[in-house]
Coordinates of C-alpha atoms in Angstrom, one line a residue:
Chain A
M1 CA 46.6 36.5 -45.8
A2 CA 47.5 33.9 -43.6
L3 CA 43.8 33.0 -42.8
A4 CA 43.3 32.3 -46.7
T5 CA 46.2 30.3 -47.1
V6 CA 45.3 28.5 -43.9
A7 CA 41.7 28.2 -45.0
R8 CA 42.7 26.7 -48.3
L9 CA 45.1 24.3 -46.4
T10 CA 42.3 22.8 -44.4
G11 CA 39.4 23.3 -46.4
D12 CA 37.5 25.0 -43.1
L13 CA 37.2 28.7 -42.2
Q14 CA 36.3 28.3 -38.9
L15 CA 39.2 25.7 -38.3
A16 CA 41.3 28.4 -40.1
E17 CA 40.4 31.2 -37.8
D18 CA 40.9 29.7 -34.6
A19 CA 44.2 28.3 -35.7
I20 CA 45.4 32.1 -36.9
A21 CA 43.8 33.6 -33.5
E22 CA 46.3 30.9 -31.6
A23 CA 48.9 31.9 -33.8
H24 CA 48.6 35.4 -32.8
A25 CA 48.3 34.6 -29.3
A26 CA 51.9 32.5 -29.3
A27 CA 53.3 35.3 -31.0
L28 CA 52.7 37.7 -28.4
E29 CA 53.9 35.5 -26.0
T30 CA 57.2 35.0 -27.6
W31 CA 57.6 37.6 -30.2
P32 CA 58.8 40.0 -27.5
A33 CA 61.0 37.9 -26.1
A34 CA 62.7 35.8 -28.8
G35 CA 61.9 39.2 -31.5
I36 CA 60.1 39.6 -34.6
P37 CA 60.8 36.6 -37.0
D38 CA 62.5 37.6 -40.9
R39 CA 59.5 36.2 -42.2
P40 CA 55.9 37.5 -39.8
G41 CA 53.4 36.7 -41.8
A42 CA 55.3 33.1 -42.6
W43 CA 55.7 32.6 -39.0
I44 CA 52.0 32.9 -38.4
T45 CA 50.9 30.7 -41.1
T46 CA 53.2 28.0 -40.6
V47 CA 52.3 28.4 -36.6
A48 CA 48.4 28.3 -37.6
R49 CA 48.9 25.1 -40.0
N50 CA 50.5 23.2 -37.5
R51 CA 47.6 24.1 -35.0
A52 CA 45.2 23.3 -37.3
L53 CA 47.2 19.3 -38.0
D54 CA 46.8 19.3 -34.4
V55 CA 43.3 19.5 -33.9
L56 CA 42.3 17.4 -37.0
R57 CA 44.7 14.5 -35.6
R58 CA 42.7 14.8 -32.6
E59 CA 39.6 14.3 -34.0
A60 CA 40.8 11.8 -36.4
R61 CA 41.4 9.8 -32.7
R62 CA 38.6 10.1 -31.8
G63 CA 37.1 8.7 -34.6
D64 CA 34.6 11.5 -35.0
L65 CA 36.4 13.0 -38.5
E66 CA 33.8 14.0 -41.4
R67 CA 35.1 12.9 -44.7
A68 CA 35.9 16.6 -46.3
A69 CA 38.1 16.9 -42.9
T70 CA 39.4 13.2 -43.4
A71 CA 41.0 14.7 -47.2
A72 CA 42.4 17.8 -45.4
L73 CA 44.2 16.4 -42.8
T74 CA 45.9 14.2 -45.6
A75 CA 46.4 17.1 -47.7
L76 CA 47.6 19.0 -44.6
E77 CA 50.5 16.0 -44.0
S78 CA 51.6 16.4 -47.1
S79 CA 52.0 20.1 -47.2
P80 CA 55.2 22.1 -46.7
T81 CA 56.1 22.1 -42.9
V82 CA 57.0 26.1 -43.6
V83 CA 54.1 27.6 -45.3
Q84 CA 54.5 31.5 -47.1
P85 CA 50.5 33.0 -47.3
I86 CA 49.8 33.5 -51.0
E87 CA 47.8 36.1 -52.4
D88 CA 45.7 33.5 -54.6
D89 CA 44.6 31.7 -51.6
Q90 CA 42.7 35.5 -50.8
L91 CA 41.3 35.6 -54.2
Q92 CA 39.6 32.1 -53.0
L93 CA 38.6 33.3 -50.2
L94 CA 37.3 35.9 -51.7
F95 CA 35.3 34.0 -54.0
T96 CA 33.8 32.2 -51.0
C97 CA 32.9 35.2 -49.3
C98 CA 30.7 36.1 -52.5
H99 CA 29.4 33.0 -53.3
P100 CA 25.8 33.7 -54.9
A101 CA 24.1 31.2 -52.1
F102 CA 25.1 34.8 -49.8
A103 CA 23.1 37.4 -49.7
P104 CA 24.6 41.0 -50.7
E105 CA 25.0 42.5 -48.0
V106 CA 26.3 39.1 -46.1
R107 CA 29.0 38.9 -48.9
V108 CA 30.4 42.4 -47.7
A109 CA 30.5 41.5 -44.3
L110 CA 32.4 38.4 -45.2
A111 CA 35.0 39.9 -47.1
L112 CA 35.1 42.8 -44.6
R113 CA 35.7 39.8 -42.0
F114 CA 37.8 37.4 -43.8
V115 CA 39.7 38.8 -46.8
C116 CA 40.2 42.1 -45.3
G117 CA 41.0 41.1 -42.0
L118 CA 38.6 43.7 -40.0
R119 CA 37.3 42.9 -36.7
V120 CA 33.6 42.8 -36.4
P121 CA 33.5 46.6 -34.3
E122 CA 35.2 47.8 -37.2
I123 CA 32.8 46.4 -40.0
A124 CA 30.0 48.0 -38.1
R125 CA 31.3 51.3 -38.2
V126 CA 32.3 50.6 -41.9
L127 CA 28.9 49.7 -42.5
L128 CA 27.0 51.7 -40.4
E129 CA 24.9 49.2 -38.7
G130 CA 25.2 47.4 -34.8
D131 CA 27.9 45.4 -33.7
E132 CA 25.3 42.7 -32.8
A133 CA 23.9 42.5 -36.0
V134 CA 27.1 41.9 -38.4
A135 CA 27.8 39.6 -35.6
K136 CA 25.0 37.3 -36.1
R137 CA 25.5 37.9 -40.3
I138 CA 28.7 36.7 -39.8
Q139 CA 28.2 33.7 -37.3
R140 CA 25.1 32.8 -39.4
A141 CA 26.8 33.0 -42.6
K142 CA 29.7 30.9 -41.2
A143 CA 27.4 28.4 -40.1
K144 CA 26.0 28.1 -43.6
L145 CA 29.6 27.7 -45.4
R146 CA 29.9 24.6 -43.2
A147 CA 26.6 23.0 -43.0
A148 CA 25.7 23.5 -46.7
S149 CA 29.4 22.5 -48.0
I150 CA 30.0 25.9 -50.2
P151 CA 34.0 25.3 -51.3
L152 CA 36.9 27.4 -50.2
R153 CA 37.9 27.4 -53.7
L154 CA 38.4 29.8 -57.3
P155 CA 35.3 28.7 -59.1
P156 CA 36.1 26.9 -62.6
A157 CA 36.8 28.8 -65.5
G158 CA 32.8 27.8 -67.0
L159 CA 31.7 29.4 -63.6
L160 CA 33.8 32.6 -63.6
P161 CA 31.0 34.4 -65.9
E162 CA 28.2 33.7 -63.4
R163 CA 30.6 33.9 -60.2
L164 CA 33.0 37.4 -60.5
P165 CA 29.8 40.0 -61.0
S166 CA 29.0 39.4 -57.4
V167 CA 33.1 39.7 -56.3
L168 CA 33.4 42.8 -58.4
E169 CA 30.2 44.6 -56.8
C170 CA 32.2 43.4 -53.3
V171 CA 35.1 44.6 -54.5
Y172 CA 33.6 48.0 -55.5
L173 CA 31.8 48.3 -52.5
L174 CA 34.8 48.1 -50.4
F175 CA 36.4 50.4 -52.5
T176 CA 33.7 53.1 -51.7
E177 CA 32.6 52.2 -48.0
G178 CA 36.7 53.4 -47.7
Y179 CA 36.7 56.1 -50.4
A180 CA 32.9 57.8 -50.0
A181 CA 32.8 59.1 -46.0
T182 CA 35.3 61.3 -44.9
E183 CA 34.6 60.8 -41.5
G184 CA 34.9 58.2 -38.8
D185 CA 37.8 55.7 -38.4
Q186 CA 40.4 57.4 -41.2
W187 CA 43.0 54.6 -40.2
V188 CA 40.3 51.8 -41.7
R189 CA 39.1 53.6 -44.2
T190 CA 42.6 54.3 -45.9
E191 CA 43.8 50.3 -45.0
L192 CA 40.4 49.7 -47.2
C193 CA 41.0 51.7 -50.3
D194 CA 44.5 50.6 -50.1
E195 CA 43.2 47.0 -49.6
A196 CA 40.2 47.4 -52.4
V197 CA 42.5 48.7 -54.8
R198 CA 45.1 45.8 -54.3
L199 CA 42.4 43.5 -54.6
A200 CA 41.2 44.4 -58.1
V201 CA 44.3 44.7 -59.7
L202 CA 44.9 41.0 -58.3
L203 CA 41.5 40.1 -59.6
A204 CA 42.4 41.5 -62.9
R205 CA 46.3 40.2 -63.1
T206 CA 44.9 36.7 -62.2
L207 CA 41.8 36.9 -64.8
P208 CA 43.3 38.4 -68.0
E209 CA 40.2 37.1 -70.3
E210 CA 37.8 39.0 -67.9
P211 CA 37.5 42.7 -68.9
G212 CA 35.3 43.4 -66.2
A213 CA 38.0 42.9 -63.7
A214 CA 40.6 45.3 -65.5
A215 CA 37.8 47.8 -65.7
L216 CA 37.4 47.8 -62.2
A217 CA 41.2 47.8 -61.5
A218 CA 41.3 50.9 -63.8
L219 CA 38.2 52.5 -62.5
V220 CA 39.3 52.4 -58.2
L221 CA 43.0 53.1 -59.3
L222 CA 41.6 56.3 -61.1
Q223 CA 39.3 57.2 -58.3
D224 CA 41.6 56.5 -55.7
S225 CA 44.6 59.0 -57.9
R226 CA 42.5 61.9 -56.3
R227 CA 42.1 60.5 -52.8
G228 CA 44.6 62.4 -51.1
T229 CA 43.1 65.8 -52.2
R230 CA 40.0 65.0 -51.5
V231 CA 40.2 66.6 -48.2
D232 CA 41.5 70.1 -47.3
D233 CA 43.7 70.9 -44.3
A234 CA 40.7 71.3 -42.0
G235 CA 39.2 68.3 -43.1
R236 CA 36.6 70.0 -45.5
P237 CA 35.9 67.8 -48.8
V238 CA 37.4 69.4 -51.5
L239 CA 35.5 68.6 -55.0
L240 CA 37.4 68.2 -58.6
P241 CA 37.1 71.3 -59.6
D242 CA 38.9 72.8 -57.1
Q243 CA 41.4 69.9 -56.3
D244 CA 45.4 70.3 -56.6
R245 CA 45.6 68.4 -59.8
S246 CA 49.9 68.4 -59.6
R247 CA 49.1 66.3 -55.6
W248 CA 47.0 63.6 -57.7
D249 CA 48.8 59.9 -57.4
H250 CA 50.2 60.0 -61.3
G251 CA 51.7 56.4 -60.8
R252 CA 48.3 55.3 -60.1
I253 CA 46.5 57.1 -62.9
A254 CA 49.1 55.8 -65.4
E255 CA 48.3 52.1 -64.1
G256 CA 44.8 52.8 -64.2
I257 CA 45.0 53.8 -68.0
R258 CA 47.1 50.3 -68.5
W259 CA 44.0 48.6 -67.4
L260 CA 41.5 50.6 -69.1
A261 CA 43.2 49.7 -72.5
A262 CA 43.5 46.1 -71.6
A263 CA 39.6 45.9 -70.6
R264 CA 39.2 47.5 -74.0
A265 CA 41.3 45.3 -75.7
H266 CA 38.4 42.7 -75.2
P267 CA 36.1 42.7 -78.3
D268 CA 32.4 41.9 -76.0
M269 CA 31.6 41.8 -72.6
S270 CA 28.4 42.1 -70.5
A271 CA 26.6 45.0 -69.2
G272 CA 28.1 44.8 -65.8
S273 CA 31.6 44.8 -67.3
A274 CA 30.8 47.7 -69.8
A275 CA 29.8 50.1 -67.0
Y276 CA 32.9 49.6 -64.9
L277 CA 34.5 50.3 -68.3
L278 CA 32.5 53.5 -68.9
Q279 CA 32.6 54.9 -65.1
A280 CA 36.6 54.0 -65.5
A281 CA 36.5 55.7 -68.9
I282 CA 35.1 59.4 -67.3
A283 CA 37.4 58.7 -64.4
A284 CA 40.0 59.0 -66.9
E285 CA 39.4 61.9 -68.3
H286 CA 39.0 64.0 -65.4
A287 CA 42.8 62.4 -64.5
Q288 CA 44.1 63.5 -67.6
A289 CA 42.6 66.7 -68.2
P290 CA 44.7 69.5 -67.1
T291 CA 42.3 71.6 -65.3
W292 CA 39.2 71.2 -64.4
E293 CA 37.9 73.6 -67.6
R294 CA 40.2 72.1 -70.0
T295 CA 38.8 69.0 -69.6
D296 CA 37.0 66.9 -72.7
W297 CA 33.6 67.6 -71.6
P298 CA 31.9 66.0 -74.6
A299 CA 34.2 62.2 -74.4
I300 CA 32.3 62.6 -70.4
V301 CA 29.2 63.2 -72.0
A302 CA 29.3 60.4 -74.7
A303 CA 30.3 58.0 -72.0
Y304 CA 27.6 59.1 -70.0
D305 CA 25.3 58.4 -72.5
Q306 CA 26.1 54.8 -72.8
L307 CA 26.2 54.5 -69.3
A308 CA 22.3 55.5 -69.4
Q309 CA 21.9 52.8 -71.0
L310 CA 23.2 50.5 -69.2
T311 CA 21.9 51.5 -65.8
S312 CA 18.7 53.1 -64.8
S313 CA 20.4 55.1 -61.7
P314 CA 19.3 58.4 -61.5
V315 CA 22.9 59.5 -60.2
V316 CA 24.0 58.4 -63.9
L317 CA 21.7 61.0 -65.1
L318 CA 22.8 63.0 -62.9
N319 CA 26.1 63.2 -63.8
R320 CA 25.1 63.5 -67.6
A321 CA 23.7 66.7 -67.0
I322 CA 25.9 68.3 -65.0
A323 CA 28.9 67.0 -67.8
V324 CA 26.1 68.4 -70.5
S325 CA 26.1 72.2 -68.4
H326 CA 29.9 72.0 -69.3
A327 CA 30.4 70.6 -72.8
D328 CA 26.7 72.6 -74.3
G329 CA 26.7 75.4 -71.7
P330 CA 24.2 75.9 -69.0
A331 CA 21.4 77.1 -71.0
V332 CA 21.4 73.3 -72.2
A333 CA 21.6 71.5 -69.3
Q334 CA 18.9 73.7 -67.3
P335 CA 15.8 72.1 -68.7
I336 CA 17.9 68.4 -68.3
L337 CA 18.2 69.2 -64.7
L338 CA 14.8 70.7 -64.0
A339 CA 13.3 67.4 -65.7
L340 CA 15.4 65.2 -63.4
A341 CA 14.3 67.2 -60.3
E342 CA 10.6 65.7 -60.9
D343 CA 12.2 62.2 -60.7
P344 CA 10.8 61.2 -57.3
R345 CA 14.2 59.4 -56.7
L346 CA 16.0 62.6 -56.7
A347 CA 13.7 64.3 -54.4
R348 CA 15.9 64.6 -51.7
S349 CA 19.1 65.3 -53.9
T350 CA 21.8 67.5 -52.2
A351 CA 23.6 67.1 -56.0
L352 CA 21.0 67.8 -58.0
A353 CA 19.8 71.1 -55.9
L354 CA 23.9 72.1 -56.1
A355 CA 23.5 71.3 -59.9
L356 CA 20.8 73.4 -60.9
A357 CA 22.3 76.3 -58.8
D358 CA 25.3 76.0 -60.4
V359 CA 23.4 76.4 -63.9
A360 CA 21.5 79.1 -62.4
E361 CA 25.0 81.2 -61.4
R362 CA 26.4 80.5 -64.5
S363 CA 23.3 82.1 -66.2
G364 CA 23.6 84.8 -64.4
D365 CA 20.3 84.3 -62.5
L366 CA 21.7 84.6 -58.6
T367 CA 18.4 84.9 -57.2
A368 CA 17.2 81.2 -59.0
A369 CA 21.0 80.2 -57.2
R370 CA 20.1 80.8 -54.0
R371 CA 16.7 79.1 -53.6
H372 CA 18.5 76.4 -55.2
L373 CA 21.4 76.5 -52.7
T374 CA 18.5 76.7 -49.5
A375 CA 17.0 73.7 -51.2
A376 CA 20.5 72.0 -51.0
E377 CA 21.3 73.1 -47.5
A378 CA 18.1 71.9 -46.4
R379 CA 18.9 68.5 -48.0
A380 CA 22.2 68.1 -46.6
S381 CA 22.9 65.2 -44.8
T382 CA 26.7 65.8 -43.0
V383 CA 28.2 68.6 -41.6
A384 CA 30.3 68.6 -44.2
E385 CA 27.8 68.6 -47.0
R386 CA 26.0 71.8 -45.5
S387 CA 29.3 73.5 -44.6
H388 CA 30.1 73.0 -48.3
V389 CA 26.9 74.3 -49.5
R390 CA 27.1 77.3 -47.0
R391 CA 30.6 78.0 -48.8
I392 CA 29.2 78.6 -51.9
E393 CA 26.5 81.1 -50.4
E394 CA 29.3 83.0 -49.0
R395 CA 30.8 82.8 -52.2
L396 CA 27.5 84.4 -53.9
D397 CA 27.4 86.9 -51.4
G398 CA 30.9 88.3 -52.2
L399 CA 30.1 88.4 -55.7
A400 CA 26.6 90.2 -55.4
S401 CA 28.4 93.0 -52.8
G402 CA 31.9 93.0 -55.0
Chain B
M18 CA 27.2 15.3 -49.1
H19 CA 23.9 15.2 -49.5
Y20 CA 21.2 17.6 -50.2
M21 CA 17.5 17.8 -50.4
V22 CA 16.1 19.7 -53.1
L23 CA 12.7 21.3 -52.7
L24 CA 10.3 22.2 -55.5
Y25 CA 8.2 24.7 -55.5
D26 CA 6.0 25.6 -58.3
N27 CA 2.7 27.5 -59.6
E28 CA 0.1 24.6 -60.3
A29 CA -0.9 25.9 -63.2
N30 CA 2.1 25.3 -65.2
A31 CA 1.5 21.2 -63.7
T32 CA 0.9 18.7 -65.8
M33 CA -1.0 15.8 -65.4
P34 CA -0.1 12.2 -67.6
G35 CA -2.2 12.0 -70.5
D36 CA -1.6 16.1 -71.2
P37 CA 0.7 16.5 -74.3
E38 CA 2.8 19.1 -72.2
F39 CA 3.3 16.2 -69.8
E40 CA 5.3 14.2 -72.0
A41 CA 7.6 17.1 -72.6
L42 CA 7.8 17.5 -69.0
M43 CA 8.7 14.1 -68.2
A44 CA 11.7 13.9 -71.3
G45 CA 12.9 17.2 -69.4
Y46 CA 13.5 14.7 -66.2
T47 CA 15.0 12.3 -67.8
A48 CA 17.2 14.1 -69.6
F49 CA 18.1 15.7 -65.5
G50 CA 18.0 11.7 -64.3
E51 CA 20.3 10.4 -67.1
L52 CA 23.0 14.4 -66.5
G53 CA 22.3 13.5 -62.6
G54 CA 23.5 9.9 -62.7
T55 CA 25.0 8.3 -59.7
A56 CA 24.4 11.6 -57.8
I57 CA 20.5 11.5 -57.8
V58 CA 20.2 9.5 -54.6
G59 CA 15.9 9.5 -54.6
G60 CA 13.4 12.0 -55.6
D61 CA 9.7 11.6 -56.4
A62 CA 7.0 14.4 -57.7
L63 CA 3.6 14.8 -56.0
V64 CA 0.3 14.9 -56.7
P65 CA -1.7 18.5 -56.3
A66 CA -1.9 20.4 -53.2
E67 CA -5.4 19.9 -52.9
A68 CA -5.0 16.4 -52.1
S69 CA -2.7 17.1 -49.2
R70 CA -4.0 16.7 -45.5
A71 CA -2.1 19.3 -43.1
I72 CA -1.8 18.0 -39.4
R73 CA -1.3 20.8 -36.8
V74 CA 0.2 20.7 -33.3
T75 CA -1.0 23.4 -30.7
G76 CA -0.6 23.2 -26.7
G77 CA -0.7 19.0 -27.1
Q78 CA -3.9 19.1 -29.3
V79 CA -3.7 17.8 -32.9
S80 CA -6.2 18.9 -35.2
V81 CA -6.7 17.5 -39.0
T82 CA -7.7 19.8 -42.3
D83 CA -7.8 18.8 -45.7
G84 CA -5.6 21.1 -48.2
P85 CA -2.2 22.1 -47.4
Y86 CA -0.6 22.9 -44.5
A87 CA 0.3 26.4 -45.7
E88 CA -1.3 28.5 -48.5
S89 CA 0.4 29.8 -51.3
S90 CA 0.8 30.4 -54.8
E91 CA 3.7 28.2 -55.2
V92 CA 3.3 25.0 -53.5
L93 CA 5.8 21.5 -53.1
G94 CA 5.2 19.5 -56.7
G95 CA 7.9 17.3 -56.0
Y96 CA 11.9 16.5 -54.5
Y97 CA 15.2 15.2 -55.0
V98 CA 18.0 13.6 -52.7
L99 CA 21.5 14.5 -54.3
D100 CA 25.0 13.3 -53.2
V101 CA 27.4 16.0 -54.4
P102 CA 30.9 17.0 -52.4
T103 CA 29.6 20.5 -52.4
L104 CA 26.6 23.0 -53.2
D105 CA 28.5 24.2 -56.4
D106 CA 27.9 20.7 -57.5
A107 CA 24.2 20.6 -55.9
I108 CA 23.3 24.0 -58.1
E109 CA 25.5 22.9 -61.4
L110 CA 22.7 20.2 -61.2
V111 CA 19.8 21.6 -60.2
R112 CA 19.9 24.6 -62.6
H113 CA 18.7 21.7 -65.2
I114 CA 15.5 20.5 -63.1
P115 CA 12.9 21.6 -64.9
A116 CA 11.0 23.1 -62.4
T117 CA 14.3 25.5 -61.7
A118 CA 13.2 27.1 -64.9
T119 CA 9.7 27.7 -63.8
G120 CA 9.5 27.8 -60.2
S121 CA 12.0 27.9 -57.2
S122 CA 14.5 25.0 -56.5
E123 CA 15.4 25.2 -52.5
I124 CA 18.3 23.4 -51.5
R125 CA 18.6 22.1 -48.2
P126 CA 21.8 20.3 -46.7
I127 CA 20.8 16.9 -45.2
A128 CA 22.2 16.4 -41.0
M129 CA 21.0 12.5 -41.4
L130 CA 19.8 10.6 -44.2
M131 CA 17.9 7.7 -44.0
P132 CA 17.9 6.2 -47.3
P133 CA 14.4 5.9 -49.1
S134 CA 13.4 2.0 -49.3
T135 CA 13.7 -0.4 -52.0
D136 CA 11.2 -2.5 -50.8
P137 CA 7.8 -3.0 -52.8
V138 CA 5.0 -1.5 -51.4
P139 CA 2.4 -3.5 -50.2
A140 CA -0.9 -3.9 -51.5
G141 CA -3.3 -1.4 -50.4
A142 CA -0.6 1.0 -49.2
V143 CA 0.7 4.5 -50.9
R144 CA 3.7 6.0 -50.4
Y145 CA 3.3 10.0 -49.0
V146 CA 5.7 12.5 -48.2
A147 CA 5.2 14.3 -44.8
T148 CA 7.1 17.2 -44.6
I149 CA 7.5 19.3 -40.8
H150 CA 6.6 23.1 -40.4
G151 CA 6.5 25.3 -37.7
P152 CA 8.4 27.7 -36.1
T153 CA 12.5 27.7 -36.0
S154 CA 14.5 27.0 -32.7
E155 CA 17.5 25.6 -31.7
A156 CA 16.5 22.5 -32.3
D157 CA 16.8 23.2 -35.9
V158 CA 20.4 23.6 -35.5
P159 CA 22.7 19.8 -35.5
G160 CA 25.1 19.7 -32.2
T161 CA 22.7 21.3 -29.8
A162 CA 20.9 20.0 -26.8
A163 CA 17.7 20.2 -28.5
W164 CA 18.4 19.2 -31.6
D165 CA 19.8 15.6 -29.9
E166 CA 16.6 15.7 -27.7
R167 CA 14.4 15.9 -31.1
S168 CA 16.5 13.2 -32.7
A169 CA 15.9 11.0 -29.8
A170 CA 12.2 11.2 -30.3
H171 CA 12.3 11.1 -33.9
G172 CA 14.1 7.9 -33.4
R173 CA 11.1 6.9 -31.2
F174 CA 8.5 7.3 -33.9
A175 CA 10.5 5.8 -36.1
S176 CA 10.9 2.2 -34.5
E177 CA 7.3 2.7 -33.1
A178 CA 6.2 3.5 -37.1
G179 CA 8.5 0.4 -38.1
S180 CA 8.3 -0.5 -41.6
A181 CA 5.5 2.7 -42.7
V182 CA 8.2 4.9 -42.3
A183 CA 10.0 3.8 -45.8
G184 CA 13.2 6.7 -45.6
G185 CA 13.7 10.3 -44.1
A186 CA 15.7 13.2 -44.2
A187 CA 16.7 15.7 -41.1
I188 CA 17.1 18.4 -42.7
Q189 CA 19.5 21.8 -41.9
P190 CA 17.7 25.1 -40.8
S191 CA 16.6 27.0 -42.8
S192 CA 19.3 29.7 -42.8
T193 CA 21.0 27.4 -44.6
A194 CA 18.8 27.3 -47.6
S195 CA 20.0 28.7 -50.6
T196 CA 17.1 28.9 -53.5
V197 CA 17.8 28.5 -57.2
R198 CA 15.7 29.7 -60.1
V199 CA 16.7 29.8 -64.0
R200 CA 15.0 32.5 -65.8
D201 CA 15.9 33.7 -69.3
G202 CA 18.8 31.3 -69.4
E203 CA 20.1 32.9 -66.1
L204 CA 20.6 31.6 -62.9
L205 CA 19.6 33.5 -59.9
V206 CA 20.5 31.9 -56.5
T207 CA 19.2 33.6 -53.4
D208 CA 20.3 33.3 -49.6
G209 CA 17.8 31.8 -47.4
P210 CA 14.5 29.5 -48.1
F211 CA 11.9 29.5 -50.6
A212 CA 9.4 30.9 -48.2
E213 CA 10.2 32.3 -44.9
G214 CA 8.1 31.3 -42.3
A215 CA 6.2 28.0 -44.6
E216 CA 9.2 26.5 -44.9
V217 CA 10.1 22.9 -44.2
V218 CA 11.2 22.6 -40.4
G219 CA 13.7 19.9 -39.3
G220 CA 12.5 17.2 -42.2
V221 CA 11.0 15.0 -44.3
Y222 CA 9.7 11.7 -44.2
L223 CA 8.6 9.3 -46.5
L224 CA 6.1 7.0 -45.5
T225 CA 4.1 3.9 -46.8
A226 CA 0.8 3.0 -46.0
A227 CA -3.3 2.7 -46.4
P228 CA -5.0 5.9 -46.7
D229 CA -7.3 5.5 -43.9
A230 CA -4.2 4.5 -41.5
V231 CA -1.7 7.2 -43.0
V232 CA -3.1 10.3 -41.0
D233 CA -2.9 8.3 -37.5
I234 CA 0.9 7.7 -38.1
A235 CA 1.7 10.7 -39.3
A236 CA -0.1 12.8 -36.4
R237 CA 2.7 10.7 -33.8
I238 CA 5.4 13.0 -36.0
P239 CA 7.3 14.7 -33.4
V240 CA 7.1 18.5 -34.4
P241 CA 7.3 22.0 -33.2
D242 CA 4.8 23.3 -31.2
G243 CA 2.6 25.7 -32.6
G244 CA 3.9 23.5 -36.0
G245 CA 2.7 20.7 -37.9
V246 CA 2.4 18.0 -40.9
D247 CA 1.7 18.9 -44.7
L248 CA 1.0 15.1 -45.8
R249 CA 0.7 14.5 -49.4
P250 CA 0.6 11.1 -51.6
I251 CA 3.5 10.7 -53.9
L252 CA 2.6 10.7 -57.6
E253 CA 3.3 6.8 -59.1
L254 CA 5.1 7.3 -62.5
G255 CA 5.7 4.1 -62.7
G256 CA 8.6 2.2 -63.4

């Protein structure tokens, strides 16, 4: 957060980054002897602000200060001498990282670096890319930010409808990057989920006129409420039907439901906002259901129906078919799933094979169920997925022999 | 902050003076001129690309051919130079340029601007736009030694060419480009130049010279090896 505040004060991300690095070095030198200050964030921000001010003054004396930097120098000199980092600055930096002049993959890398404060190797692990490629992408973006004079600011209200979608998309990506993988650097992933939830809520609070922001806050809070129950003690994934609902985060669920209501209170919204809202509505149905069996499946099917109108995502259609299998029974869902199996985009889908196995099992056709599980196992791309398929196979073996 | 806006469009969308569509298009540009006001530092429309001459330099060997430097369906049809504080301000103007609604408008930050001359065009002379193309390199990045070297070469060219150089701009590398389109009223911004590989590299000159002398002048513009110049007459709209 300190970086965002110094970036606002200086109007220069590179200068802010260098100043923060120097402030951290100064902290390493002085804190061990002098003790950690009462407000470490303010300490770092203040030291960094002073370093940046020194740099600008030095450049001004040499007479090679650009016009924008001259304004920054004037603003810095009149800023308070003790600076508290503030959340709004982070939001401002988030909008800059998500500027439409950056390609989507650049935005996520920039947000991970400058808003979430991850280092390049951590970003590379999160994005499953090489260190060098990530470093280069960030370097190039910083050069563009500076050369093209991309402003460090919250866009004016008139531009928000155009600028907000890429910000919401990026925050949701941060969340799913942290949430999706059960392998890898656990500490970073936990941090990432928390950070994405915090940013989504901050956006919703700051932009009460934007239903998309409220809907995204609801969505990530509701999904994140299940985080602690998604993996068992042995590190194996636990799917929704088998999760211990008493251990879901009921504080997050309540907060998510409040944001969902806030989003629904808006009379009209963009298709993108509606997509977040419908996904949040589905998550809310699950979060509020006492058990898997007593979930309001018709409500979930209805939400997926609306979602399918907004997106051509085959995953939405697959999830809709699974909901249909619970709302109307496996016999109704089976032909829908078989039709989806013809979609080339789902040709490698483990989830589709698993859904087909599930409806076959529930229709009493264990032979077909086994066939679909064999297909699922062949498609499984991670160890966790493969062991999940095996556990179902073992359960079927138990059913057949018992 | 100066930005160069390069307007790429399908020439099938182009109209010439006298066409009924031409008047409507001109009204659109007049409206844009009023909207931009003093933020518009310069700008010109170009004659169709078939009038271009391509000057290529390979290993010091210069060759000149008729036709544009790079063949593509969307070609440079004009440019603007804007003076606005940030890229956001530039995008807010560029979205209202008529060509942005049919083609692609590439926004390039300018590193150094030689403002267009306001001197009257001498009798017998024609105004041209010369765009530099070729492989990207470190010399495209201001602050590097390679850039300084290239700048010095441009300085020598400009002083030798004298009054034939009526303006120009050294522009930032294509990695700093943003391309703007408006379709169905929706603004679409993409990262990077309009046409990777065929983009303008290094800069643009405004030349004023007699048609029989201009190619010799343009052939002396410093270009990256393996690159060249697209030389195109400006469409004089009068007034």
